[in-house]
Amino acid sequence: MQIEELKIKITALFPTVVFAEGTQWLTLNIEPTEWLPLAKQLRNEDALYFDFLSCLTCVDWKTHLTMVYHLDSTKYRHTIVVKVKLDAAKPEIETVSTIWKTAESHEREVYEMFGVNFLNHPDLRLMILPDGWEGKNPLRKDFEDPINMIRL
Amino acid sequence: MKWQCADKKKIKTVWNFSLSKIAGDVDQWLHQTFNPTWALVAEMVIVGVGVIGLFAALGLVLVLMERRVAAWIQIRLGPNRVGPKGLLQSLADTVKLLVKEGMTPGGADKFLFNLAPFIAMIVAMLLMAPIVFAKDFVIWDMNIGVLYVSAISSLSVIGILMAGWASNNKYSLMGAMRSGAQIVSYELSAGLSVLTIVILTGSLNLTDIINSQQNGWWIFKGHIPVIIAFVIFIIAVTAETNRAPFDLAEAESELTAGFHTEYSGMKFALFFLAEYINVFIVCAIGATIFLGGWMPFHIGNWNSFNHVMDYIPSSIWFFGKTFFLIFVIMWFRWTFPRLRIDQLLNLEWKYLLPISMFNILLATAMAILGWHF
Amino acid sequence: MVEELGITTEGDLQINVGPQHPATHGVLHLILTLNGETIKKVEPHLGYIHRSIEKMCESLTYRQFSYVTSRMDYLSSHINNNACALVVEKAMQIEVPERAKVIRVLVDELTRIASHELWWGAMAMDLGAFTPFFHAFRERESINDIMEETCGARLTMNYIVPGGLMQDIHPDFQKRVKHFIQLYKSKIDEYNEMVTGNIIFQNRMKGVGILSAEDAISYGVTGPAARGSGVSCDVRKMYPYEIYDKLDFNEVLETGCDSFARYMVRIREMNESVKIIEQLIDNIPEGDYQAKTKAVLKLPKGEFYQRVETARGELGVYIVSEGGTTPYRIKFRSPGFSNLSALDHMARGSKLGDLVAMMGTLDLVIPDIDR
């Protein structure tokens, strides 16, 4: 029921979003350019009020990358998942660190692990990897390190 | 002055063991054997060796005591492997520190860096001079003993500042600056609380101060002003010796080891030793001026009890009281969390200093009106 | 030249706290910009203990991967394992026997108490009081003994597996847990006397590291750290798993927003955990400790997310499965990583000495941040 309600509310705001079927939570598939305006609406619209970005990550599908955002509302206790498909060769997306401050450090992690370029991010530098690892993205599927990686 | 008017009834003594007697015998023998100049030189050498020996012994004993007290408070055993019941543990540690390489960091100011631990040590040694270890047993019975102690003890900050600056380490520098602010501030309260007793006795001489307590220790006969002064004194000297809860200069969890971060081996050991000697000295001063120094514990007219107390040698009384105060200071260290730097300075300038100034007025009024016993 | 000395152009001092520093309890590296004693900026540098557990898990089977997670937040290893077990069970629709569920909650809560005990001691040690550390370890030791008997390890414990438990509890388990509860109740007042009531301690904690409720949510702070700001975020209450919805316990909330509030949340949370254990310890149902599962687990194609409440906050396990025996992508949303991101905001403008109080009450476990 909750999923249906949310679906109606979000469709009213964004008629173009595509919903995925058969998932644990309501899942939205959108284009990178739509993300920032949608995020602002999700956060600020009183009926939705997704104020808690609980998980921000990326999945490498070899052909493309997918950003996955898990959003919660501490007011209504509902959850949605937003998925944004990115180009594998030149992954770029607007930062949401202005909306949810926790995104700043999570986006830095995704930046170094997957090489996703977050536009307008205040401080996009390596945080976990040592200097000299710019451009090498360890969590991508095609990453190889013959010395340190042991295949079972 | 009161103590001069009081009859100096001789304490009945049946000493089996008396440091002053031994010192007298040695002095007599030297003067009989050599001419006066050589006798003086020989005495100086003996005193020098004695002080260094006492230093080493105190260092070993206090470190062991600290570890045992800590272990006792922290429900564990403490050192118990080296020697009988772990008594030789600190000796083993000293040997370890002696053979360790004394590193000097590359960017350090080598001269000041190496000088600093010795300054800390020399200051601690100089402070030994006016302390009355037993009845009539003192290295230099000077008439400005209290002034001397407050003057020299403020020099210890120079060693710390020097160490912090010369190490070329930001943690060390911050520790040194903290320590500077702290020692300079807390000296005021420590000095003012000592002055309370100076006002009551009318003398700066530590021997005179002890003699004035023949009919009762100041802590008992001085009423409220002396008790306030004693509490402030204990707080202030804990801060002055950089001991927890005022160990901001070395605040382990903030500044790793503060001013001695870069020191190792014997140079570190000298700082470590100087800290313990300073604790010993401030406690000795506290015991002397508030707790009657080597004076035995007497209760009014309980003559037989007082007589038994007199049998205990004066040096035992002195060391007993001093070690009791040391224990109190160790107890602080292992129970309290550390203060923050602004809280530390607030405590001094907003609370302790006004209280001790007011307390001095109170003590002066009491001394003039003769309200103490 | 100026940069070499670590002095910024404005004349501020930059110092490195860590990677080897007594207050960071691990290899956390913070670059502080200081004006005198006042903090102007905190910049965390991570990765000193990064093992890339997420990448490792991509080549481990669903039976193997939960063992790695014990090494993440090593103080709540059972709870991490529980999250992994739950997500696999949810995906494969395995019905876990009631006995296993009860025992899982019991060990989870024991782990939570052990973790908070360790935090309490380490917190006091950060503030310069060494003694509480030993007192805390005395009680934690008895939990470790219970765990050692039942699951064979004392720190990185692996007991909860997909489908139930690795083995049944030790026959002495109930007796020893009851003994521990008795011991704990006699000691908690001592804790409060020694630390909570201490005037120096209160002055160090009150009004330090203010984190408002809005900021806590925005920074993604969860667990006791957020509950100290009055944010209700206990996963055990909000999104109940195992049998938490049938248990009687309260979500601990404080509204002080400062370090002392976060401290009190953890102290009170230990009492709630004891309450949960007391409800369950005599009511462990008889039966199997493990559901019948296939030797090789294969998750259906899809995405699975499970959140649990560890001692530090919300742990999320996100698995993307392609239908094989190993996960295609796995993401651990660790509480420590998000909580750390709020440190800069909290610390600006306070003194260097306050930083340890803030780090202490955020309860940072470095392998949890680095993964």
mmCIF file of N, CA, C and O in Angstrom, chain B residues 55-91:
data_model
loop_
_atom_site.group_PDB
_atom_site.id
_atom_site.type_symbol
_atom_site.label_atom_id
_atom_site.label_comp_id
_atom_site.label_asym_id
_atom_site.label_seq_id
_atom_site.Cartn_x
_atom_site.Cartn_y
_atom_site.Cartn_z
ATOM 1 N N PHE B 55 68.103 10.892 44.869
ATOM 2 C CA PHE B 55 67.394 11.077 43.616
ATOM 3 C C PHE B 55 67.076 9.754 42.961
ATOM 4 O O PHE B 55 65.937 9.468 42.610
ATOM 5 N N ALA B 56 68.133 8.979 42.780
ATOM 6 C CA ALA B 56 67.961 7.694 42.107
ATOM 7 C C ALA B 56 67.016 6.811 42.902
ATOM 8 O O ALA B 56 66.077 6.224 42.350
ATOM 9 N N ALA B 57 67.238 6.791 44.225
ATOM 10 C CA ALA B 57 66.413 5.927 45.064
ATOM 11 C C ALA B 57 64.960 6.367 44.994
ATOM 12 O O ALA B 57 64.050 5.548 44.833
ATOM 13 N N LEU B 58 64.733 7.689 45.089
ATOM 14 C CA LEU B 58 63.358 8.181 45.051
ATOM 15 C C LEU B 58 62.699 7.867 43.722
ATOM 16 O O LEU B 58 61.537 7.466 43.676
ATOM 17 N N GLY B 59 63.476 8.070 42.647
ATOM 18 C CA GLY B 59 62.934 7.767 41.327
ATOM 19 C C GLY B 59 62.455 6.334 41.265
ATOM 20 O O GLY B 59 61.314 6.060 40.888
ATOM 21 N N LEU B 60 63.307 5.418 41.695
ATOM 22 C CA LEU B 60 62.949 4.000 41.630
ATOM 23 C C LEU B 60 61.725 3.709 42.490
ATOM 24 O O LEU B 60 60.786 3.040 42.069
ATOM 25 N N VAL B 61 61.754 4.243 43.713
ATOM 26 C CA VAL B 61 60.669 3.927 44.646
ATOM 27 C C VAL B 61 59.357 4.533 44.162
ATOM 28 O O VAL B 61 58.311 3.880 44.180
ATOM 29 N N LEU B 62 59.417 5.796 43.690
ATOM 30 C CA LEU B 62 58.174 6.455 43.309
ATOM 31 C C LEU B 62 57.552 5.842 42.059
ATOM 32 O O LEU B 62 56.336 5.713 41.982
ATOM 33 N N VAL B 63 58.412 5.453 41.109
ATOM 34 C CA VAL B 63 57.854 4.822 39.911
ATOM 35 C C VAL B 63 57.180 3.513 40.280
ATOM 36 O O VAL B 63 56.062 3.225 39.860
ATOM 37 N N LEU B 64 57.853 2.754 41.124
ATOM 38 C CA LEU B 64 57.257 1.486 41.555
ATOM 39 C C LEU B 64 55.968 1.740 42.314
ATOM 40 O O LEU B 64 54.955 1.076 42.121
ATOM 41 N N MET B 65 56.010 2.773 43.169
ATOM 42 C CA MET B 65 54.830 3.087 43.977
ATOM 43 C C MET B 65 53.673 3.505 43.065
ATOM 44 O O MET B 65 52.550 3.053 43.234
ATOM 45 N N GLU B 66 53.992 4.349 42.070
ATOM 46 C CA GLU B 66 52.941 4.785 41.148
ATOM 47 C C GLU B 66 52.292 3.587 40.460
ATOM 48 O O GLU B 66 51.082 3.482 40.364
ATOM 49 N N ARG B 67 53.150 2.660 40.032
ATOM 50 C CA ARG B 67 52.597 1.519 39.306
ATOM 51 C C ARG B 67 51.783 0.624 40.203
ATOM 52 O O ARG B 67 50.767 0.066 39.801
ATOM 53 N N ARG B 68 52.253 0.496 41.440
ATOM 54 C CA ARG B 68 51.503 -0.336 42.374
ATOM 55 C C ARG B 68 50.178 0.309 42.758
ATOM 56 O O ARG B 68 49.140 -0.353 42.838
ATOM 57 N N VAL B 69 50.213 1.640 42.996
ATOM 58 C CA VAL B 69 48.976 2.345 43.353
ATOM 59 C C VAL B 69 47.995 2.264 42.189
ATOM 60 O O VAL B 69 46.806 1.973 42.373
ATOM 61 N N ALA B 70 48.509 2.504 40.981
ATOM 62 C CA ALA B 70 47.654 2.422 39.798
ATOM 63 C C ALA B 70 47.031 1.039 39.700
ATOM 64 O O ALA B 70 45.831 0.898 39.477
ATOM 65 N N ALA B 71 47.867 0.016 39.889
ATOM 66 C CA ALA B 71 47.371 -1.346 39.780
ATOM 67 C C ALA B 71 46.308 -1.622 40.830
ATOM 68 O O ALA B 71 45.285 -2.250 40.551
ATOM 69 N N TRP B 72 46.540 -1.099 42.006
ATOM 70 C CA TRP B 72 45.586 -1.340 43.086
ATOM 71 C C TRP B 72 44.247 -0.675 42.783
ATOM 72 O O TRP B 72 43.178 -1.265 42.957
ATOM 73 N N ILE B 73 44.308 0.553 42.267
ATOM 74 C CA ILE B 73 43.067 1.254 41.932
ATOM 75 C C ILE B 73 42.387 0.591 40.735
ATOM 76 O O ILE B 73 41.171 0.520 40.659
ATOM 77 N N GLN B 74 43.191 0.064 39.828
ATOM 78 C CA GLN B 74 42.633 -0.508 38.610
ATOM 79 C C GLN B 74 42.409 -2.011 38.706
ATOM 80 O O GLN B 74 42.404 -2.702 37.687
ATOM 81 N N ILE B 75 42.246 -2.513 39.892
ATOM 82 C CA ILE B 75 42.008 -3.934 40.130
ATOM 83 C C ILE B 75 42.886 -4.854 39.270
ATOM 84 O O ILE B 75 42.407 -5.737 38.604
ATOM 85 N N ARG B 76 44.169 -4.598 39.281
ATOM 86 C CA ARG B 76 45.090 -5.539 38.643
ATOM 87 C C ARG B 76 46.315 -5.676 39.541
ATOM 88 O O ARG B 76 46.332 -5.095 40.619
ATOM 89 N N LEU B 77 47.312 -6.428 39.079
ATOM 90 C CA LEU B 77 48.393 -6.770 39.993
ATOM 91 C C LEU B 77 49.554 -5.794 39.970
ATOM 92 O O LEU B 77 50.219 -5.576 40.969
ATOM 93 N N GLY B 78 49.842 -5.257 38.834
ATOM 94 C CA GLY B 78 51.011 -4.390 38.743
ATOM 95 C C GLY B 78 52.266 -5.201 38.565
ATOM 96 O O GLY B 78 52.213 -6.423 38.411
ATOM 97 N N PRO B 79 53.435 -4.545 38.596
ATOM 98 C CA PRO B 79 54.678 -5.277 38.340
ATOM 99 C C PRO B 79 54.914 -6.340 39.415
ATOM 100 O O PRO B 79 54.870 -6.035 40.596
ATOM 101 N N ASN B 80 55.111 -7.572 39.006
ATOM 102 C CA ASN B 80 55.328 -8.632 39.993
ATOM 103 C C ASN B 80 56.264 -9.705 39.470
ATOM 104 O O ASN B 80 56.260 -10.821 39.938
ATOM 105 N N ARG B 81 57.075 -9.389 38.479
ATOM 106 C CA ARG B 81 57.917 -10.422 37.887
ATOM 107 C C ARG B 81 59.399 -10.237 38.222
ATOM 108 O O ARG B 81 60.082 -11.192 38.511
ATOM 109 N N VAL B 82 59.881 -9.010 38.139
ATOM 110 C CA VAL B 82 61.314 -8.781 38.302
ATOM 111 C C VAL B 82 61.624 -8.642 39.792
ATOM 112 O O VAL B 82 61.117 -7.740 40.449
ATOM 113 N N GLY B 83 62.444 -9.529 40.304
ATOM 114 C CA GLY B 83 62.825 -9.440 41.706
ATOM 115 C C GLY B 83 61.690 -9.888 42.609
ATOM 116 O O GLY B 83 60.617 -10.237 42.148
ATOM 117 N N PRO B 84 61.939 -9.871 43.923
ATOM 118 C CA PRO B 84 60.892 -10.318 44.848
ATOM 119 C C PRO B 84 59.700 -9.362 44.791
ATOM 120 O O PRO B 84 59.858 -8.160 44.964
ATOM 121 N N LYS B 85 58.544 -9.871 44.487
ATOM 122 C CA LYS B 85 57.307 -9.103 44.377
ATOM 123 C C LYS B 85 57.436 -7.914 43.419
ATOM 124 O O LYS B 85 56.816 -6.869 43.617
ATOM 125 N N GLY B 86 58.265 -8.052 42.427
ATOM 126 C CA GLY B 86 58.392 -6.989 41.427
ATOM 127 C C GLY B 86 59.127 -5.761 41.898
ATOM 128 O O GLY B 86 59.066 -4.722 41.256
ATOM 129 N N LEU B 87 59.859 -5.885 43.003
ATOM 130 C CA LEU B 87 60.495 -4.690 43.559
ATOM 131 C C LEU B 87 61.609 -4.151 42.666
ATOM 132 O O LEU B 87 61.950 -2.989 42.743
ATOM 133 N N LEU B 88 62.184 -5.019 41.845
ATOM 134 C CA LEU B 88 63.300 -4.564 41.018
ATOM 135 C C LEU B 88 62.850 -4.100 39.637
ATOM 136 O O LEU B 88 63.658 -3.819 38.771
ATOM 137 N N GLN B 89 61.544 -4.023 39.452
ATOM 138 C CA GLN B 89 61.022 -3.652 38.134
ATOM 139 C C GLN B 89 61.571 -2.313 37.658
ATOM 140 O O GLN B 89 62.048 -2.182 36.536
ATOM 141 N N SER B 90 61.523 -1.306 38.538
ATOM 142 C CA SER B 90 61.944 0.016 38.063
ATOM 143 C C SER B 90 63.454 0.053 37.834
ATOM 144 O O SER B 90 63.930 0.810 36.990
ATOM 145 N N LEU B 91 64.186 -0.789 38.552
ATOM 146 C CA LEU B 91 65.630 -0.879 38.304
ATOM 147 C C LEU B 91 65.863 -1.434 36.894
ATOM 148 O O LEU B 91 66.669 -0.903 36.128
#
